[in-house]
Coordinates of C-alpha atoms in Angstrom, one line a residue:
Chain E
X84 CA 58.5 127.4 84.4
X85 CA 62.2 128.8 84.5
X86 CA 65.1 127.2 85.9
X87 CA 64.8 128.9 89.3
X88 CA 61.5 127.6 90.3
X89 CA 62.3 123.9 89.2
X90 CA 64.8 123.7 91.8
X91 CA 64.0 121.7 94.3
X92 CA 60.6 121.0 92.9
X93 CA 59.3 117.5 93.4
X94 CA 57.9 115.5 90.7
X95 CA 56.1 113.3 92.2
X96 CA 54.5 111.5 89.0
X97 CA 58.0 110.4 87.9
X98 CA 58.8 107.0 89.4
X99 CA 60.7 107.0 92.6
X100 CA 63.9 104.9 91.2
X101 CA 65.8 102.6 93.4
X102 CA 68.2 99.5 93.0
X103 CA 68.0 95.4 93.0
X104 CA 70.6 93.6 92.9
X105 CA 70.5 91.0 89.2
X106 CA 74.0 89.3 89.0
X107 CA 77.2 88.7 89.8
X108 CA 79.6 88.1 86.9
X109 CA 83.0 87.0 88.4
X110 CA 85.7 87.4 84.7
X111 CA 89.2 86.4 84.0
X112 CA 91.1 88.2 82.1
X113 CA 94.2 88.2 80.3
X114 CA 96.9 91.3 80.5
X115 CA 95.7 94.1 78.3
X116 CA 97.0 94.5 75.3
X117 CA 98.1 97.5 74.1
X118 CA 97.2 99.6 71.2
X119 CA 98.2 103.1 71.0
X120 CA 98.9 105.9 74.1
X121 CA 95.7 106.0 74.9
X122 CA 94.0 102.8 73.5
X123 CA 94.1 98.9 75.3
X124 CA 92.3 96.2 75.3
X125 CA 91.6 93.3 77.9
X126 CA 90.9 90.1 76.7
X127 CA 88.3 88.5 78.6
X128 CA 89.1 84.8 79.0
X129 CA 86.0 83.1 81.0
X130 CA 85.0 83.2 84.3
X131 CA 81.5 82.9 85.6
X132 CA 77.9 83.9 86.7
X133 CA 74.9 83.8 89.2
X134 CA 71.6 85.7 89.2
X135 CA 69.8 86.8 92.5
X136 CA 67.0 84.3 91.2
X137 CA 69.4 81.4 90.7
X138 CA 70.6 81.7 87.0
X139 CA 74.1 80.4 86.4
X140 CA 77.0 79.9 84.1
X141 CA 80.1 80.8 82.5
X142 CA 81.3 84.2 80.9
X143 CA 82.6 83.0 77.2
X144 CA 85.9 83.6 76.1
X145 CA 86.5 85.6 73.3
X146 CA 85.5 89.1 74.8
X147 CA 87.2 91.8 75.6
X148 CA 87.5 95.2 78.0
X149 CA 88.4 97.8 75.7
X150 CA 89.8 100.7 78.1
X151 CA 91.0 104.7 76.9
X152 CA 93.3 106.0 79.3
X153 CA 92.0 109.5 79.8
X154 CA 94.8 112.4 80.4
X155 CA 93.6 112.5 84.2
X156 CA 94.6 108.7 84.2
X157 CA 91.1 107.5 84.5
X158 CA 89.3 104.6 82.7
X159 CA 86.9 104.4 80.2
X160 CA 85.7 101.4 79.9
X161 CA 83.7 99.6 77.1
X162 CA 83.5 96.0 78.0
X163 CA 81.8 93.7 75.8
X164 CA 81.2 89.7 76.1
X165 CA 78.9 86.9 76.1
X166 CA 77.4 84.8 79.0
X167 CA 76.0 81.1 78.6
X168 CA 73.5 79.6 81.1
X169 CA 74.8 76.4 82.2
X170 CA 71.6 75.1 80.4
X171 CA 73.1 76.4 77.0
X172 CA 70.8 79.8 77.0
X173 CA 73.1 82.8 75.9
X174 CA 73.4 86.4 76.8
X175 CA 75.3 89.3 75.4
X176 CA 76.5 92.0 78.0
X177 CA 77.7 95.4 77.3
X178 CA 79.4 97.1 80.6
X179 CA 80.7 100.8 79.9
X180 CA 81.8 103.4 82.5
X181 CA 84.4 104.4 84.4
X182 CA 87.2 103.7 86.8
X183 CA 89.6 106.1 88.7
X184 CA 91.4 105.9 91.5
X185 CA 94.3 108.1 93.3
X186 CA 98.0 107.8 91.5
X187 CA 98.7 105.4 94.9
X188 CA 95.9 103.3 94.9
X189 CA 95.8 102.6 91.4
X190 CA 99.7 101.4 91.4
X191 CA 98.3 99.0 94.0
X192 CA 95.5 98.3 91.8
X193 CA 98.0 97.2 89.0
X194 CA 100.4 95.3 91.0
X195 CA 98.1 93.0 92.0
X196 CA 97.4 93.7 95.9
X197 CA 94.3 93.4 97.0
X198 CA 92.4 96.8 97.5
X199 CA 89.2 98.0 99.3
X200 CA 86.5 98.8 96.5
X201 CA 86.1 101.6 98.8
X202 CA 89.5 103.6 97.8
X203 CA 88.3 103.8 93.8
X204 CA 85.3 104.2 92.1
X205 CA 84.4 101.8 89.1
X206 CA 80.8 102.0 87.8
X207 CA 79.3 100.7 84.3
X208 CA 76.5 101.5 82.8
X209 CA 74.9 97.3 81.8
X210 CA 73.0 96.6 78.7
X211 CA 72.1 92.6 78.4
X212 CA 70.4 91.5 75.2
X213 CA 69.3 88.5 74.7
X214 CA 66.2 86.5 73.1
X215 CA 66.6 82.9 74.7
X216 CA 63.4 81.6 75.9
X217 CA 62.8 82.0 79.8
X218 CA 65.5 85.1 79.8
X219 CA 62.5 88.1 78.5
X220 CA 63.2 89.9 81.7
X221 CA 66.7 90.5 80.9
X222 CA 66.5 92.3 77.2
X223 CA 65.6 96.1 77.7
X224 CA 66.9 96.7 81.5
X225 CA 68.8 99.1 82.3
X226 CA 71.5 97.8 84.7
X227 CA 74.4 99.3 86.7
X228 CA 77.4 97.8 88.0
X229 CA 79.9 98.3 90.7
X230 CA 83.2 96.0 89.9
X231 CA 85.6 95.0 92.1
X232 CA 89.3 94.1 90.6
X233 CA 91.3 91.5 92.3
X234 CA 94.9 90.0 90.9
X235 CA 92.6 86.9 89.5
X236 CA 89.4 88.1 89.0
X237 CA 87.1 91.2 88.3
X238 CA 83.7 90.8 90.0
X239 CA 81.1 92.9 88.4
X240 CA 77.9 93.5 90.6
X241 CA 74.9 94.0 88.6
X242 CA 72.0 96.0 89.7
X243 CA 68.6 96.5 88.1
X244 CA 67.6 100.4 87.6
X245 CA 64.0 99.7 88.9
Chain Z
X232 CA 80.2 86.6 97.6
X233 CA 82.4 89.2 97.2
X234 CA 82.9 92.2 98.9
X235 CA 81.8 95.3 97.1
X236 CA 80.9 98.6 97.8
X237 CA 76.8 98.5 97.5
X238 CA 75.9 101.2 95.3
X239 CA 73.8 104.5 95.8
X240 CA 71.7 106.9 93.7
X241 CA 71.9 110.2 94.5
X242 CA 69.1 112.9 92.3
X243 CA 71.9 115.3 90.4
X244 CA 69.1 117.4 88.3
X245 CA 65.8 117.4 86.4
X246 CA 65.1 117.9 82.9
X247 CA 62.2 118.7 80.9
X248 CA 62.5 118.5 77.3
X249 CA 59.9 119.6 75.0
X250 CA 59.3 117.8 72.3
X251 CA 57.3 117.8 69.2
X252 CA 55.5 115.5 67.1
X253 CA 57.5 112.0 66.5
X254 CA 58.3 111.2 62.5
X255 CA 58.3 107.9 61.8
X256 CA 60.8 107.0 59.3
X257 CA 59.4 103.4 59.2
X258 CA 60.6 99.8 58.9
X259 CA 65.0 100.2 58.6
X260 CA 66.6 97.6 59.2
X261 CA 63.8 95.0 60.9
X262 CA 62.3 97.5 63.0
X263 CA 60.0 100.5 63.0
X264 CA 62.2 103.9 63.5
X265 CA 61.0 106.9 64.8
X266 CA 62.5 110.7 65.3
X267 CA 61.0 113.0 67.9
X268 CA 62.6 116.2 67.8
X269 CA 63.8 118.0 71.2
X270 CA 62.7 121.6 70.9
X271 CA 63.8 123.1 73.8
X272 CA 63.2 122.9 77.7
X273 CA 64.9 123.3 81.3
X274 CA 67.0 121.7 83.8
X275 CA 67.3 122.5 87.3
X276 CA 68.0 120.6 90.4
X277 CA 70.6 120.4 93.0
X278 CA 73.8 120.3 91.2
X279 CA 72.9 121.5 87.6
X280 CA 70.3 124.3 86.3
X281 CA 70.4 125.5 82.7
X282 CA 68.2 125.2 79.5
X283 CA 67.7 122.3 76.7
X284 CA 69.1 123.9 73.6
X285 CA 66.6 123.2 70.7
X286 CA 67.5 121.0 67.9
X287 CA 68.3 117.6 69.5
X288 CA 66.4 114.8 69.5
X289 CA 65.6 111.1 70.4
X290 CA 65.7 107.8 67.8
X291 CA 63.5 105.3 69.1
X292 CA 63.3 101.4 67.6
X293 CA 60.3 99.9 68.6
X294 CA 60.1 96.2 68.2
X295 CA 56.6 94.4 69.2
X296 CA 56.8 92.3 71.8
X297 CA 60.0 94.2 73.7
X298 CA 61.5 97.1 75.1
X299 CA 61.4 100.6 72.7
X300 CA 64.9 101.1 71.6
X301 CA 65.7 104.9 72.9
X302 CA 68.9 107.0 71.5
X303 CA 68.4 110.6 72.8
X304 CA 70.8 113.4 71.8
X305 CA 70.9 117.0 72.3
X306 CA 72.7 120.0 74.4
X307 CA 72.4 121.5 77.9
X308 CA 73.7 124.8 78.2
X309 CA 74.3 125.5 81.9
X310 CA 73.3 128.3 83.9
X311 CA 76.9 129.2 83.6
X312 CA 76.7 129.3 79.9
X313 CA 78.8 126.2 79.8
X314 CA 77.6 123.4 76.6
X315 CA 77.4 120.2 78.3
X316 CA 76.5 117.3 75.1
X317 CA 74.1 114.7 76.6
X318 CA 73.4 111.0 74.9
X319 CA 70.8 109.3 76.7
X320 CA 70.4 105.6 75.7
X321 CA 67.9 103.9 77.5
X322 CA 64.5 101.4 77.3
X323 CA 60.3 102.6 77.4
X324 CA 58.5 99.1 78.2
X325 CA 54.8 99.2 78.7
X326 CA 52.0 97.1 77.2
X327 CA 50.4 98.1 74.1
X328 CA 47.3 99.0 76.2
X329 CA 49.5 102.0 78.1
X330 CA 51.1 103.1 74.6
X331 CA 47.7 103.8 73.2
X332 CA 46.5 105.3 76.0
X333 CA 49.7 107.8 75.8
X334 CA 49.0 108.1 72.3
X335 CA 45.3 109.3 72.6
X336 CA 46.5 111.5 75.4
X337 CA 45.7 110.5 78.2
X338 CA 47.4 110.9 81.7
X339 CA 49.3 108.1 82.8
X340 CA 51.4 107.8 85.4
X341 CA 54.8 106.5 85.3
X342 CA 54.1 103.4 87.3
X343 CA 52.5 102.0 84.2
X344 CA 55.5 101.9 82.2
X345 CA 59.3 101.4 82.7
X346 CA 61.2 104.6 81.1
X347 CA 65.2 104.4 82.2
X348 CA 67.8 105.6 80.5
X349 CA 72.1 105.2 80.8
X350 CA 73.2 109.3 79.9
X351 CA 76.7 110.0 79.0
X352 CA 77.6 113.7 78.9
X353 CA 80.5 115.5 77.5
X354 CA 81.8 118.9 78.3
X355 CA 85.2 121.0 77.7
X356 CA 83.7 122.9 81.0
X357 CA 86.0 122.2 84.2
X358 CA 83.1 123.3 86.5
X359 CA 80.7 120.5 84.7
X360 CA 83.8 118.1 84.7
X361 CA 82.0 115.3 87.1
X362 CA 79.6 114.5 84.9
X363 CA 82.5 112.7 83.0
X364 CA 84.1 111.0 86.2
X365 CA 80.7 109.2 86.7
X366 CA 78.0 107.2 85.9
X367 CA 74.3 108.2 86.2
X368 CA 71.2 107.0 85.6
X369 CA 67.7 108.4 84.5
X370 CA 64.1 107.5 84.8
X371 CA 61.5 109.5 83.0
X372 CA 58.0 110.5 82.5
X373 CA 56.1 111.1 80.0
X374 CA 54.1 114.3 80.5
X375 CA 52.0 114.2 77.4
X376 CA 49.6 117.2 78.9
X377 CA 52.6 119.3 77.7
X378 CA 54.1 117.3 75.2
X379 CA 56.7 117.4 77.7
X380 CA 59.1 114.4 78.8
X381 CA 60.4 114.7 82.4
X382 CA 64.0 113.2 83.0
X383 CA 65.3 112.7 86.8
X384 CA 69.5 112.2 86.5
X385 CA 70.6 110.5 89.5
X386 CA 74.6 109.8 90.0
X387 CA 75.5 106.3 91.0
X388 CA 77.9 106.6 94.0

């Protein structure tokens, strides 16, 4: 079957794929810290959690949002940190992807007014791994996020890839 | 709750990657480790038709009890003649029951297992530039009738 004759061609025995909402993970963070041109990292200093099922608890400090500035001024993102239940279970999280916004909105962005998700897009592709009894369901999703970045906080939405 | 813009999935293109017979390089590292080479295939769909170049291919861990490990990597060249570089990371969960059922060749659909993957390309192409401003996702089946996997690409908007 050539390329032609797959277009539009259904394929109906491959899942229909659709989205559920998993958690929101609300971070602090510290001012990024600068490596090279093109390199930065944010340190992530805490912040916290809460599952569509009722899970909660804190983000651990210690992580950190390592960013490349791309020569278009976009993002990429390569976030990596730790959650804790607040009944002691842990989770490591790995969010990469990408943010970009126009030159305007991201100056607002970065001076700390509050801006409409709408006006930029910030996506991350979510890995969670974890092997803390109870939490089976969370180790081999894949997850998406959509993030929203205000002066104080960045809340990451994260959906399940069903 | 916050306000956030809810996110959507919107099919980009279809793949289907042939593949061949899966080496098992064995227990590395704590876990069994297998190599199934990509030997060619198509992609076509609404915003990206082309061919899978041959000589990719996809490391699996598999760990009993949890999700298969995936770690795909091979070339698209583009209808265009563009090289777009694809790595597509994901999970295969299914029950040992559905996993020997693939293996002795039977048909299964892909409601029996959960096949998702997080794809990353890279191209120098300005035309194929968008697949580096976003983030997609993939879902897959396994088409084992023609030694064949089958991966949708939506973009998350």
């Amino acid at each position: 079957m050539n390329a032609e004759e797959q277009k539009g061609v259904e394929a109906p025995r491959v899942s229909a794929v659709h989205l559920r909402p998993l958690m929101v993970i609300s971070v602090t963070a510290d001012e990024p810290v600068v490596v090279d041109s093109q390199r930065r990292y944010v340190p992530l200093t805490g912040g916290t959690f809460e599952s569509a099922d009722g899970l909660r608890g804190t983000v651990l400090p210690g992580g950190a949002d390592w960013q490349r500035v791309r020569p278009d001024g976009s993002l990429e993102l390569d976030a990596h940190y730790a959650l804790r239940t607040d009944d002691g279970r842990g989770i490591e999280v790995r969010s990469t992807g990408v943010r970009r916004a126009d030159a305007d909105v991201l100056r607002r962005l970065t001076s700390g007014d509050q801006v409409d998700p709408n006006e930029y897009y910030f996506r991350t592709h979510i890995v969670l791994r974890t092997s803390a009894p109870g939490l089976a369901h969370l180790d081999g999703l894949v997850g998406i996020s959509t993030g929203r970045r205000d002066a104080a906080l960045v809340h990451i939405h994260v959906h399940e890839v069903l | 709750m916050s306000e956030v813009v809810e996110p959507q999935l919107s099919f980009a293109f279809e793949a289907r990657v042939d593949i061949g017979p899966v080496e098992h390089v064995g227990q590395a590292g704590g876990a069994p480790v297998g190599f199934t080479p990509i030997l060619g295939g198509t992609v076509g769909g609404p915003r990206l038709s082309g061919e899978v170049v041959p000589g990719g291919g996809d490391w699996t861990v598999s760990r009993p009890g949890y999700a298969v490990d995936l770690d795909a990597r091979y070339l698209i060249r583009a209808e265009d003649g563009a090289l777009i570089d694809i790595v597509n990371r994901g999970f295969w969960v299914g029950s040992p029951e559905v996993e020997e059922a693939l293996d002795a060749g039977e048909v299964v659909g892909a409601d029996r297992y959960y096949f998702r993957t997080q794809p990353v390309f890279r191209t120098d192409a300005p035309q194929h530039a968008w697949l580096t401003h976003t983030v997609f996702v993939g879902t897959a089946y396994d088409d084992n009738q023609l030694n064949q996997i089958r991966i949708r690409f939506y973009e998350v908007c």
